[in-house]
Coordinates of C-alpha atoms in Angstrom, one line a residue:
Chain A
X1397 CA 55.3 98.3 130.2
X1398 CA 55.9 99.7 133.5
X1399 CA 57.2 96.5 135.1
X1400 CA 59.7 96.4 131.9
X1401 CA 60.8 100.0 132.1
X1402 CA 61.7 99.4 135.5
X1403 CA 63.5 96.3 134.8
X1404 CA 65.5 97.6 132.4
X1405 CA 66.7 100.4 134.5
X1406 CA 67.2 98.6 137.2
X1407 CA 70.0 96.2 135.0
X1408 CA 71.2 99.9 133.8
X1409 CA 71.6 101.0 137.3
X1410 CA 72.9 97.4 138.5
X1411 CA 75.4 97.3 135.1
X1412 CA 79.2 96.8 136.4
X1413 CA 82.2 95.9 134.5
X1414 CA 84.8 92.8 135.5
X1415 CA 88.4 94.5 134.3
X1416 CA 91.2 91.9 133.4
X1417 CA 94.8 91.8 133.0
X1418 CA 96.7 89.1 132.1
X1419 CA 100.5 88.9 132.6
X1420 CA 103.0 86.2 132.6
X1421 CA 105.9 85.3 135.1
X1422 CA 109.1 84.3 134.5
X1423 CA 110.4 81.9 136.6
X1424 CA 113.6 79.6 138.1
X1425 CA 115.5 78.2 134.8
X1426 CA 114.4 74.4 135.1
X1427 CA 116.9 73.1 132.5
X1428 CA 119.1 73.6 129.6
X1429 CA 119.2 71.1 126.5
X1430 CA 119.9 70.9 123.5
X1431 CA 118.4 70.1 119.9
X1432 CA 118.1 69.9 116.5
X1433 CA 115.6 70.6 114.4
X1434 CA 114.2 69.4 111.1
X1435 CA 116.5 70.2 108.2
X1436 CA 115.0 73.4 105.7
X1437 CA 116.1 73.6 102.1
X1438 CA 119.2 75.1 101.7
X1439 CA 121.1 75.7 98.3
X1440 CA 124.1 74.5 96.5
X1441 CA 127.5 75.1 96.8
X1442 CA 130.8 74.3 95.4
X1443 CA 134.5 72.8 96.7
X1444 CA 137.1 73.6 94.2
X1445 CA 140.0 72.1 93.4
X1446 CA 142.9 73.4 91.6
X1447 CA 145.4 71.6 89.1
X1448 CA 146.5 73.1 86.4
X1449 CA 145.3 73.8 84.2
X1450 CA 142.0 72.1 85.6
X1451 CA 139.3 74.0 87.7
X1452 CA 137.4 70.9 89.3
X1453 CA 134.3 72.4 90.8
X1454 CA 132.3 69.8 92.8
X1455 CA 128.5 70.2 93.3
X1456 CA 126.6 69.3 96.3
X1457 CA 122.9 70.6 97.1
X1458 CA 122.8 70.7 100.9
X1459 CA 119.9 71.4 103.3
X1460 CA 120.2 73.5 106.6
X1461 CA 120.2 71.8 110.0
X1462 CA 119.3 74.0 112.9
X1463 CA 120.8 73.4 115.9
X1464 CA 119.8 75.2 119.2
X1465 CA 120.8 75.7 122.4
X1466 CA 117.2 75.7 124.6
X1467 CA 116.2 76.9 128.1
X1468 CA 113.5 75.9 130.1
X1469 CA 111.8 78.0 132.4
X1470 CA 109.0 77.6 134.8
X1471 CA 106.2 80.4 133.7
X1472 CA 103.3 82.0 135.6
X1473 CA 100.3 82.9 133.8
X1474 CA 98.4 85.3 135.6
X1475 CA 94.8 86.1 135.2
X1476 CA 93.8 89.2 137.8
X1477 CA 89.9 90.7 137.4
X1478 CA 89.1 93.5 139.7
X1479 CA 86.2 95.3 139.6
X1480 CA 86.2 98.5 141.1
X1481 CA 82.4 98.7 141.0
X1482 CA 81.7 95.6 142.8
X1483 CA 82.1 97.0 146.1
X1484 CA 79.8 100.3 146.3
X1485 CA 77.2 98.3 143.6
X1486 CA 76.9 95.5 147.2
X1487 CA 76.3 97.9 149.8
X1488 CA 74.0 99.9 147.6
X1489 CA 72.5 96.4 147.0
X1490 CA 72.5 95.1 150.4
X1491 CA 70.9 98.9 151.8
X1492 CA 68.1 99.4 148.7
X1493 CA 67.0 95.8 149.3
X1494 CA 66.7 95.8 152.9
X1495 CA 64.9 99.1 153.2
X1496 CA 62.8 98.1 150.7
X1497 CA 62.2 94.5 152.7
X1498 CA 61.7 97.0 155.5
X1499 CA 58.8 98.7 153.9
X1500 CA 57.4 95.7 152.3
X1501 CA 56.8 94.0 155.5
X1502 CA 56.0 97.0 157.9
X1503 CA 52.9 98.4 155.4
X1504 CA 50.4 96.7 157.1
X1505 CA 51.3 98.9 160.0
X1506 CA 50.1 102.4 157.7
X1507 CA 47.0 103.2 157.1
X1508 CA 44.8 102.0 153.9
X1509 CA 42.7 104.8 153.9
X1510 CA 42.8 106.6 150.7
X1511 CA 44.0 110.6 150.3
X1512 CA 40.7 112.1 150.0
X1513 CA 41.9 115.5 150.2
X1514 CA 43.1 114.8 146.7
X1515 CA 41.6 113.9 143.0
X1516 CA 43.6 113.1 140.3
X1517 CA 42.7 113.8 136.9
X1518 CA 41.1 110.4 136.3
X1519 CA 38.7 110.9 138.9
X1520 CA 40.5 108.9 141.8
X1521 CA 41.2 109.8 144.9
X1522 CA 45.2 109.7 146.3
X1523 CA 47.0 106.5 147.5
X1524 CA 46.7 105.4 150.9
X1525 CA 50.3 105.3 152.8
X1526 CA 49.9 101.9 152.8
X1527 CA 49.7 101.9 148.7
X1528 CA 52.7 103.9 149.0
X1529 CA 54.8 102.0 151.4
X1530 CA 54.1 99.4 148.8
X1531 CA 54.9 101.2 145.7
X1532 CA 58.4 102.4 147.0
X1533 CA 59.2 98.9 148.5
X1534 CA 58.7 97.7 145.4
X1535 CA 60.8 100.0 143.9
X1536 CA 63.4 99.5 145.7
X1537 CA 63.2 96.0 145.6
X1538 CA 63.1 95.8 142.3
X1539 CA 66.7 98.1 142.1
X1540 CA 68.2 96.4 145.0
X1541 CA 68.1 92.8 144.5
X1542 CA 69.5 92.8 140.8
X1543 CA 72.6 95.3 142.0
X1544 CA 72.8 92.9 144.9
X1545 CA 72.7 89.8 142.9
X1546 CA 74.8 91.6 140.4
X1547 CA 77.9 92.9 142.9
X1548 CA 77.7 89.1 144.2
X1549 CA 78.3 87.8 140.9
X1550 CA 80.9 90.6 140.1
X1551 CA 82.9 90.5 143.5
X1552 CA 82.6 86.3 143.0
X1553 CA 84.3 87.0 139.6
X1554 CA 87.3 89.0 140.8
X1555 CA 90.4 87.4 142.4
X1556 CA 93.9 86.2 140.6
X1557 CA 94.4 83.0 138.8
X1558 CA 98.0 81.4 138.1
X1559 CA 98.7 78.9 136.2
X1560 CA 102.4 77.6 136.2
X1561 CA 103.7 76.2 132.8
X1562 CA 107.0 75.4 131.2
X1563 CA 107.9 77.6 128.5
X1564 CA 111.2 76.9 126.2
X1565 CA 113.8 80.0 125.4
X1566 CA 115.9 79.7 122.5
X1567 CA 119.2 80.6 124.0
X1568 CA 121.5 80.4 120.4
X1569 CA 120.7 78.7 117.0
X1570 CA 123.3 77.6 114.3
X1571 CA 121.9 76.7 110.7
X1572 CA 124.5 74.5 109.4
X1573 CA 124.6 72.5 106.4
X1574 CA 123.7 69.3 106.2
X1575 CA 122.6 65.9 104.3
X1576 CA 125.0 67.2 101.1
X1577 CA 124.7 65.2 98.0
X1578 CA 126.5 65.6 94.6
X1579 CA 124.0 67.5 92.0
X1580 CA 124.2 67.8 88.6
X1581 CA 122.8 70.5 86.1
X1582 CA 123.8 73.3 83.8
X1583 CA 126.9 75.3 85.5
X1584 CA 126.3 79.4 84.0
X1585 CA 129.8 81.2 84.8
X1586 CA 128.0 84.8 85.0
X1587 CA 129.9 88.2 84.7
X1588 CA 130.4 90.3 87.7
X1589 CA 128.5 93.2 85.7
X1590 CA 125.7 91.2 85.3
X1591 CA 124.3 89.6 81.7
X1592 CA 125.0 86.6 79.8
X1593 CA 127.8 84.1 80.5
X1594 CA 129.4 80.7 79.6
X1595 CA 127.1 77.6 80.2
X1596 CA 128.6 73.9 81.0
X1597 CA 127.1 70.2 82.1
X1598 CA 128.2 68.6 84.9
X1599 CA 128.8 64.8 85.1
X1600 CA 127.6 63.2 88.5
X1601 CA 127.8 66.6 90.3
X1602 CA 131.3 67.8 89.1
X1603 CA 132.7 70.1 86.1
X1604 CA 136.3 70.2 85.2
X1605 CA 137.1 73.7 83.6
X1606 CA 140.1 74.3 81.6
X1607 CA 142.0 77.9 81.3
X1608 CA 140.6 78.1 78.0
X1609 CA 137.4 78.1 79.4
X1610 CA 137.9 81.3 81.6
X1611 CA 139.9 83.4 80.0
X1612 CA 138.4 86.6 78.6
X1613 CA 135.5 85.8 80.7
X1614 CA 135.7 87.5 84.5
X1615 CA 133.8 85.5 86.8
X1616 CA 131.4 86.9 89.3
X1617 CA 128.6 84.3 90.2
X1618 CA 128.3 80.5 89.5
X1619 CA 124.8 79.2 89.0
X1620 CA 123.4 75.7 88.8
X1621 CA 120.0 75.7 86.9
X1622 CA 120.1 79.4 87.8
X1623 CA 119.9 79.1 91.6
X1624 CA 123.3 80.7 92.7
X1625 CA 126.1 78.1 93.7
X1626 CA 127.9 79.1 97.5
X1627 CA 131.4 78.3 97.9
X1628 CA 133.2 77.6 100.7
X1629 CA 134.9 80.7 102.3
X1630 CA 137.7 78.0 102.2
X1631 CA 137.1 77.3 98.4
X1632 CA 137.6 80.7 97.7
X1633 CA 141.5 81.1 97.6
X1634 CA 142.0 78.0 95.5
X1635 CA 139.4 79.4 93.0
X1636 CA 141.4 83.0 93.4
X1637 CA 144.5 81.7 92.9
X1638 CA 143.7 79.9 89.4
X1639 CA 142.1 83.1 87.9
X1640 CA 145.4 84.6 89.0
X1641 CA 147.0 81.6 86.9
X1642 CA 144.4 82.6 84.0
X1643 CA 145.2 86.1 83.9
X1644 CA 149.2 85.6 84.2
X1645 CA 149.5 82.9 82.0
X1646 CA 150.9 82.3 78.8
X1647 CA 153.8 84.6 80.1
X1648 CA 154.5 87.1 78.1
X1649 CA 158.1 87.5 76.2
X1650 CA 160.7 88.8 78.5
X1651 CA 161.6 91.5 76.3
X1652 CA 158.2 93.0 76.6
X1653 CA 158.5 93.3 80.5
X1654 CA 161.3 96.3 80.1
X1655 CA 159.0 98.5 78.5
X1656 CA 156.1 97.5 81.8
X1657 CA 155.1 100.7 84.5
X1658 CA 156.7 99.8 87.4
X1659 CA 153.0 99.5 88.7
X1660 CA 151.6 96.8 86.1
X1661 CA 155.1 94.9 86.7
X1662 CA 154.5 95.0 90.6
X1663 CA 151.1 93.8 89.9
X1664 CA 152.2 91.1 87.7
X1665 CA 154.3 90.0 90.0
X1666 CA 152.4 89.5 93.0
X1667 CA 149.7 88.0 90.4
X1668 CA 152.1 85.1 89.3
X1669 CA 153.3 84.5 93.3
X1670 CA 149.6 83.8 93.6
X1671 CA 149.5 81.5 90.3
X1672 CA 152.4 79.5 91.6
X1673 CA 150.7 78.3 94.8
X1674 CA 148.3 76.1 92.2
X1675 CA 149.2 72.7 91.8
X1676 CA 151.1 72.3 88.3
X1677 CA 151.3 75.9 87.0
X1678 CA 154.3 76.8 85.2
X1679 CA 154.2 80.5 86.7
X1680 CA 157.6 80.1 88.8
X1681 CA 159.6 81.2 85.7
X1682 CA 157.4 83.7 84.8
X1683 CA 157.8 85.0 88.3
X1684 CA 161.5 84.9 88.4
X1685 CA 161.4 86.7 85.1
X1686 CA 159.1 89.4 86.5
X1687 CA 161.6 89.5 89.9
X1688 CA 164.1 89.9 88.1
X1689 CA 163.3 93.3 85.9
X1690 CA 161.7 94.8 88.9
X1691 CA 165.1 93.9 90.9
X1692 CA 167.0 95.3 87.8
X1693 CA 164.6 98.5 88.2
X1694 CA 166.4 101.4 90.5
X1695 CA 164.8 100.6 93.9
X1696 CA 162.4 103.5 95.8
X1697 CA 158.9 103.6 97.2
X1698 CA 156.5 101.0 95.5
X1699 CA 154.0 103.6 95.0
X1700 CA 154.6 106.5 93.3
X1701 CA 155.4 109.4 95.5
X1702 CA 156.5 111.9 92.7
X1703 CA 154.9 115.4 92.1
X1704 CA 151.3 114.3 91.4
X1705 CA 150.6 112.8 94.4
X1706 CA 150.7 115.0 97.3
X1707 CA 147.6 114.3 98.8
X1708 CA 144.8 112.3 99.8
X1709 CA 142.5 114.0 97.2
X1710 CA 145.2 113.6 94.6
X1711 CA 145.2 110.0 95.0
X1712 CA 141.4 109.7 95.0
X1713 CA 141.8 111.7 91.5
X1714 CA 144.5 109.6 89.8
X1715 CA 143.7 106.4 90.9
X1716 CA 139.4 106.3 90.9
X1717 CA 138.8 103.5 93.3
X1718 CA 136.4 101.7 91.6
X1719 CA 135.3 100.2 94.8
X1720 CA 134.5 103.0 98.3
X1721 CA 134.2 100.3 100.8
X1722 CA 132.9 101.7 104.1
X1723 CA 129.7 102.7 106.2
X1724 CA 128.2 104.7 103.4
X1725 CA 129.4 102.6 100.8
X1726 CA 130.9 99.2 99.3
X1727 CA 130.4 96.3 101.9
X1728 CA 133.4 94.8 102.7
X1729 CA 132.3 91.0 101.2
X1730 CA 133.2 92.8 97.9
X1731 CA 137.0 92.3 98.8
X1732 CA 136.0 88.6 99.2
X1733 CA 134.7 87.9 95.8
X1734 CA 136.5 85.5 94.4
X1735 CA 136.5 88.2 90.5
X1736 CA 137.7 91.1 92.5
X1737 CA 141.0 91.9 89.7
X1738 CA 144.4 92.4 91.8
X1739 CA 145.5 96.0 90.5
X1740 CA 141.8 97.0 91.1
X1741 CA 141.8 100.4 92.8
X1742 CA 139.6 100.5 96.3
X1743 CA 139.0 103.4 98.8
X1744 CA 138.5 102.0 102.6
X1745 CA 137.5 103.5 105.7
X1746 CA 138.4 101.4 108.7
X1747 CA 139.9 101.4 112.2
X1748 CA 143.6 100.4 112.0
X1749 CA 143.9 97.5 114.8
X1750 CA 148.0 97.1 114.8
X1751 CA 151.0 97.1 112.7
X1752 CA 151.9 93.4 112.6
X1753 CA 155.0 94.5 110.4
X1754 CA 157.3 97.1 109.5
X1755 CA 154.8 98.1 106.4
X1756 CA 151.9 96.0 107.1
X1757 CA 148.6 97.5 109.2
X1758 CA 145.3 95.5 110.6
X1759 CA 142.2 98.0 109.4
X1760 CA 139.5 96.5 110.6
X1761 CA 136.5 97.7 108.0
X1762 CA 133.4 96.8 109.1
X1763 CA 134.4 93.3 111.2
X1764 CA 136.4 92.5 107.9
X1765 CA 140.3 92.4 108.4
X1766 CA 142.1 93.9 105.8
X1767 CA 145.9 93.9 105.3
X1768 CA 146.9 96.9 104.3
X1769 CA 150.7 97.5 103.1
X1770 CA 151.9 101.2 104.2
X1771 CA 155.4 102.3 102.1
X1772 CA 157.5 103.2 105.0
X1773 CA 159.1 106.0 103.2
X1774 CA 155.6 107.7 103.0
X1775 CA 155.1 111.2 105.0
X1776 CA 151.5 110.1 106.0
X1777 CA 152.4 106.5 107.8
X1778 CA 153.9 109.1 110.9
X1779 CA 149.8 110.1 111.3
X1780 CA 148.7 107.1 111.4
X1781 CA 148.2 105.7 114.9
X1782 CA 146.9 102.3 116.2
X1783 CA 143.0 102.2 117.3
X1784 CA 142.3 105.2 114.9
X1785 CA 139.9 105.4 112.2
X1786 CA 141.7 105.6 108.8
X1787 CA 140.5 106.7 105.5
X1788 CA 143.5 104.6 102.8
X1789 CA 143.0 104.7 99.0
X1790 CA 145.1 101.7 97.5
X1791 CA 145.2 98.9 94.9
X1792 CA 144.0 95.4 95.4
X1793 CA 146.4 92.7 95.5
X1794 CA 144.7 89.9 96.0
X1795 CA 144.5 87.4 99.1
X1796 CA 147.0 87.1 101.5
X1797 CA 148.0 85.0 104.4
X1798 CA 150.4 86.8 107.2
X1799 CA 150.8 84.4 110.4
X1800 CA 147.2 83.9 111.2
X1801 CA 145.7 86.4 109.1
X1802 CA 144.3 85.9 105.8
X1803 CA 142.7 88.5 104.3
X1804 CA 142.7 91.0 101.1
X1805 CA 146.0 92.9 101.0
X1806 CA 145.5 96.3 99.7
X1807 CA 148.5 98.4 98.8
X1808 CA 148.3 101.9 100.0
X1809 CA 148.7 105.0 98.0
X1810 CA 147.9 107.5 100.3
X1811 CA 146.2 106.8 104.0
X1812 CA 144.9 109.9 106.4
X1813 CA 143.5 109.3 109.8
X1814 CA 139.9 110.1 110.9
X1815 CA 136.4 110.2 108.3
Chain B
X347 CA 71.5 106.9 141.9
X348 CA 69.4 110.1 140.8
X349 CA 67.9 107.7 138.3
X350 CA 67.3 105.2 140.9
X351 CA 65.3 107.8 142.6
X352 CA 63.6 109.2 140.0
X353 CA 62.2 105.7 138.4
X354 CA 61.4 105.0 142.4
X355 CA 59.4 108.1 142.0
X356 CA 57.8 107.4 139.0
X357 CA 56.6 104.0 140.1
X358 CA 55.1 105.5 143.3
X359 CA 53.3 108.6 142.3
X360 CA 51.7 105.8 139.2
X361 CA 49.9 104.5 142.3
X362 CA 46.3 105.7 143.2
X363 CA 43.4 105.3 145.8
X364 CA 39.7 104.4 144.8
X365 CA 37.5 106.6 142.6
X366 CA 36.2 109.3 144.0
X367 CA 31.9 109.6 143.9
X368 CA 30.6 111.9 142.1
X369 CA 29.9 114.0 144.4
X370 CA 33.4 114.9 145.4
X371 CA 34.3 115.3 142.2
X372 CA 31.6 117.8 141.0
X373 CA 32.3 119.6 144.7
X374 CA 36.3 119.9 143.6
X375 CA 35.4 121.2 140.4
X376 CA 33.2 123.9 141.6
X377 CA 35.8 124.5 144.2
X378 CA 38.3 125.1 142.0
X379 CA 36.2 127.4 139.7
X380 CA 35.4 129.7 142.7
X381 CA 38.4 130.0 144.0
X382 CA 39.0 133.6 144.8
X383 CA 39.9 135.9 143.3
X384 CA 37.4 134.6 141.0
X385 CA 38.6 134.7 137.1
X386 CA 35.7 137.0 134.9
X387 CA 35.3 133.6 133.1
X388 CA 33.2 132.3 135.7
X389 CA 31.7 135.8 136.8
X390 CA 30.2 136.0 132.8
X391 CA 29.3 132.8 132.3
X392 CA 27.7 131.3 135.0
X393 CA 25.1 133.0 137.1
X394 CA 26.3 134.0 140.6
X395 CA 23.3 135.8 143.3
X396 CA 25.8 135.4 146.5
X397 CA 28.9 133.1 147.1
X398 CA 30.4 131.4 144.4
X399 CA 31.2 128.1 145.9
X400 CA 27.5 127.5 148.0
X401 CA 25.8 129.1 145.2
X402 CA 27.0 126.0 143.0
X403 CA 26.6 123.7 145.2
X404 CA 22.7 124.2 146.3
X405 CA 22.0 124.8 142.5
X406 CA 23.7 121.7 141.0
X407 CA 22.8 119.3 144.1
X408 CA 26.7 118.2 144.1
X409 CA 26.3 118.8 147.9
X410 CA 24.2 115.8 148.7
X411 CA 26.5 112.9 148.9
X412 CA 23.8 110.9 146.8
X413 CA 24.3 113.2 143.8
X414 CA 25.4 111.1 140.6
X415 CA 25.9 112.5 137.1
X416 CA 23.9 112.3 134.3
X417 CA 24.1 115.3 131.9
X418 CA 27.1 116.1 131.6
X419 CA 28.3 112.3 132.3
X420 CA 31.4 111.7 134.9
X421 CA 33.5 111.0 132.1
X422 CA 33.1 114.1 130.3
X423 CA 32.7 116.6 133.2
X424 CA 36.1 114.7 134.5
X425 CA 37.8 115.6 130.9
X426 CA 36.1 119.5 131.2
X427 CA 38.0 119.4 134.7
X428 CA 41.2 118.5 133.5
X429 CA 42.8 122.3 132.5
X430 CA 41.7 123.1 135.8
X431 CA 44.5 121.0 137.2
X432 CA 47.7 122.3 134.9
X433 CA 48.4 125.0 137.5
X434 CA 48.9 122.1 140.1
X435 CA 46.3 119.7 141.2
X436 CA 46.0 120.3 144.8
X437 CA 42.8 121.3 145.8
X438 CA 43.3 125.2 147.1
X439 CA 45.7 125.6 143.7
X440 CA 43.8 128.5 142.5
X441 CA 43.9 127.6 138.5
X442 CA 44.6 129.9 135.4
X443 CA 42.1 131.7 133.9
X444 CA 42.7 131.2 131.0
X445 CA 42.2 127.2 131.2
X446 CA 39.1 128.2 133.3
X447 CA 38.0 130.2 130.0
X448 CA 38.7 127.6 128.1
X449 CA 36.6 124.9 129.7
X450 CA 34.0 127.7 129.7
X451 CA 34.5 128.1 125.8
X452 CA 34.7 124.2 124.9
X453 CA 32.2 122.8 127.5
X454 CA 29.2 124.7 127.3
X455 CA 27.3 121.3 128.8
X456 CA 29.0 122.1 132.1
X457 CA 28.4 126.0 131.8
X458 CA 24.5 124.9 131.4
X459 CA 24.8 122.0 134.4
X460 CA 26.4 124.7 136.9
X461 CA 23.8 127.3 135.8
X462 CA 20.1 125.1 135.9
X463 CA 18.9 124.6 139.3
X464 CA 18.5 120.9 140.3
X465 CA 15.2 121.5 140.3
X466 CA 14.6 122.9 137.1
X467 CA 16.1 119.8 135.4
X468 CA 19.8 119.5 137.0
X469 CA 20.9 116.2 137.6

């Protein structure tokens, strides 16, 4: 039990700790490539086509194709173990053992003649030196050599280790789809507001939708066995422009058009201008028809700049945006959906970028560009300057293209700079 | 380290010489009882007619480096010895009194070995 006690103190007293930290290295750049990576499920979308008065809507279920842009780099793993114990735990060691070596071998030299001046309680007499020379060489010994084995075996342990691998940084990735193929299943032509809608086959991947079959319906989502159908930021004017033909046509009788506000009749307007750019519609009389009473109207500011608008707040009042696109509000994809009713009204807040016209401002609303027409004769165009933030409350009038823009065109009622 | 040197301690002091002969050991004892000033322990239990210490020594025979125990044994006259040590076991540690009442209390076989002449029947 004694031999065992001191054993186990002696690994207590000879316990040391390796620390390690581990760290990597970035090195030179070894090589660029690039790659593509295995295709991932992706969805369906659509391509439409226009003709009146035929919607062709062409199905494709597509997957994604990741391609990326890789660097290589040369990497150093680094292992480093210190142990701060290691040191003193040796030269305690190294001293304990070799005085207790010391003792071990010089106790011969003592004397082995027991302390007689002394009885313990057992009835013996007191070591002899020599006894306890031994005794304490022992001891040390027995302290020494395990610390001295141990801070070998530590300080052997300590030290850095690298190892150099190549390690791959993915620089840019583009998901783009890929592997299309026509698919059929049961079109659902859902209301922007949510619930049930209209329900149509397709025939190998493609439905043809007449007028009939939109009208009285708005459109806000297309699904194919209820996954929702993508279309093409490209498909989404042709699709705009025939629910513009849907909502302008039949024309209505041109005696009804004298007793139109001047605002449903500007509305009209721009709505069959849209219409005629489909393939086949018969909205250029109806156009004519609708330039003509607004020509035969007395000319002044498009938007009403009478007695009850003389404000910012008194626009927001009368007119109700139905959509507050902004930071705190709408995002600005809700002026790309393809349901979004010309006439709606809309509240933005932006950064104008430039007049590219006379009457025609750049607001940049959240990375979206958004024409927005500005009635020259207006008090509050003056305040507006370029590369300031603009709060405009307007009406929707659908897509437009001007040079290389294409974007919504909102008409404004009333604009004021800053939040 | 100050639990290096204690267990280095601890395993040295665990060491020990030979066992002493009887003699010593019954010479220590009386040694101890007698030293002065002597506790009233000792004064009214054992018989003293002139110095404690050679008094003891010619009565019991522990004097003669022949002398061996018989009654009490060396076993039980080393356990009556023992409360003589707790005030320190060096031999001129005068011990407490009141351990040197109680052996007198608990071993009377001792009180009646230090107080019958060798010759009347001592050991």
């Amino acid at each position: 039990v004694r031999r065992a006690s001191a054993g186990l103190l002696a690994l207590l007293c000879a316990c040391s700790l390796v620390h390690e930290e581990t760290r990597d290295e970035r090195g030179a750049l070894l090589r660029s490539f690039e790659r593509d990576g295995a295709p991932v499920p992706g969805g369906v979308r659509a391509r439409a086509q226009a003709k009146w008065p035929e919607l062709t809507l062409s199905f494709t279920s597509f997957e994604l194709c990741r391609h990326e842009q890789v660097n290589e780099y040369a990497q150093d793993h680094i292992i480093e173990k210190t142990a701060p114990s290691a040191g003193p735990e040796l030269a305690t060691g190294v001293s304990t053992s070799l005085v207790g070596l010391g003792l071990f071998l010089a106790r011969g030299l003592l004397s082995n003649t027991p302390n007689t001046s002394y009885i313990d309680g057992g009835g013996n007499y007191g070591p002899s030196d020599r006894t306890v020379a031994a005794g304490w060489s022992y001891t040390l010994m027995i302290l020494g050599v395990p610390a001295l084995v141990m801070g070998t075996v530590t300080l052997l342990q300590t030290g850095e280790k690298v190892t150099t691998s190549k390690v791959e940084e993915i620089a840019s990735a583009r998901d783009a789809p890929c592997n299309e193929k026509p698919v059929d299943g049961r079109v659902e032509l859902l209301p922007p507001e949510g619930g049930a809608g209209k329900a149509f086959p397709t025939h190998e991947g493609v439905l043809v939708l007449r007028d009939s079959d939109l009208r009285g319906a708005p459109l806000g989502k297309v699904t194919l066995d209820g996954k929702p159908v993508l279309l093409a930021e490209s498909e989404a004017p042709v699709v705009e422009r025939y629910l513009a033909c849907v909502r302008a046509l039949p024309a209505p009788e041109q005696a009804a058009l004298a007793d139109w506000p001047q605002e449903r009749l500007e509305a009209a307007a721009d709505t069959a201008h849209e219409c005629e750019l489909v393939s086949g519609s018969p909205a250029k009389e109806l156009a004519r028809a609708l330039q003509a009473e607004l020509e035969r109207r007395p000319t002044g500011p498009p938007i009403p700049q009478g007695p009850r608008i003389a404000s910012f707040d008194e626009a927001v009042a009368a007119y109700q945006p139905a959509l507050h696109i902004g930071p705190r509000g709408d995002p600005p994809s809700r002026l790309a959906e393809p349901m979004l009713q010309s006439g709606t009204a809309v509240q933005l807040q932006g950064m104008l970028l430039e007049r590219v016209e006379a009457n025609i401002a750049i607001i940049d609303v959240q990375g979206v560009r958004v024409l927005v027409f500005l009635p020259p004769l207006s008090p509050w165009v003056a305040n507006l300057d370029n590369g300031s933030r603009v709060e405009v409350v307007g009406v929707y009038q659908g897509r437009q293209r001007l040079g290389s823009t294409e974007g919504p065109l909102v008409r404004a009622v009333w604009a004021r700079p800053g939040m | 380290v100050k639990r290096c040197l204690a267990a280095g301690w601890v395993l040295a002091a665990a060491c020990n010489g030979p066992p002493a002969p009887d003699a010593a050991v019954c010479q220590d004892f009386i040694h101890r009882i007698c030293i002065q000033p002597i506790c009233s322990a000792v004064t009214s239990n054992i018989i003293l007619t002139g110095d404690c210490e050679t008094t003891l020594l010619a009565r019991t025979g522990c004097s003669a480096d022949s002398f061996t125990f018989t009654t009490p044994d060396r076993d039980r006259f080393l356990a009556c010895r023992l409360p003589l040590l707790r005030a320190g076991d060096a031999p001129d540690t005068p011990p407490n009194c009141d351990d040197v009442q109680d052996v007198m209390t608990t071993c009377l076989d001792v009180v009646n070995f230090l107080n019958t002449p060798v010759a009347d029947g001592g050991p």
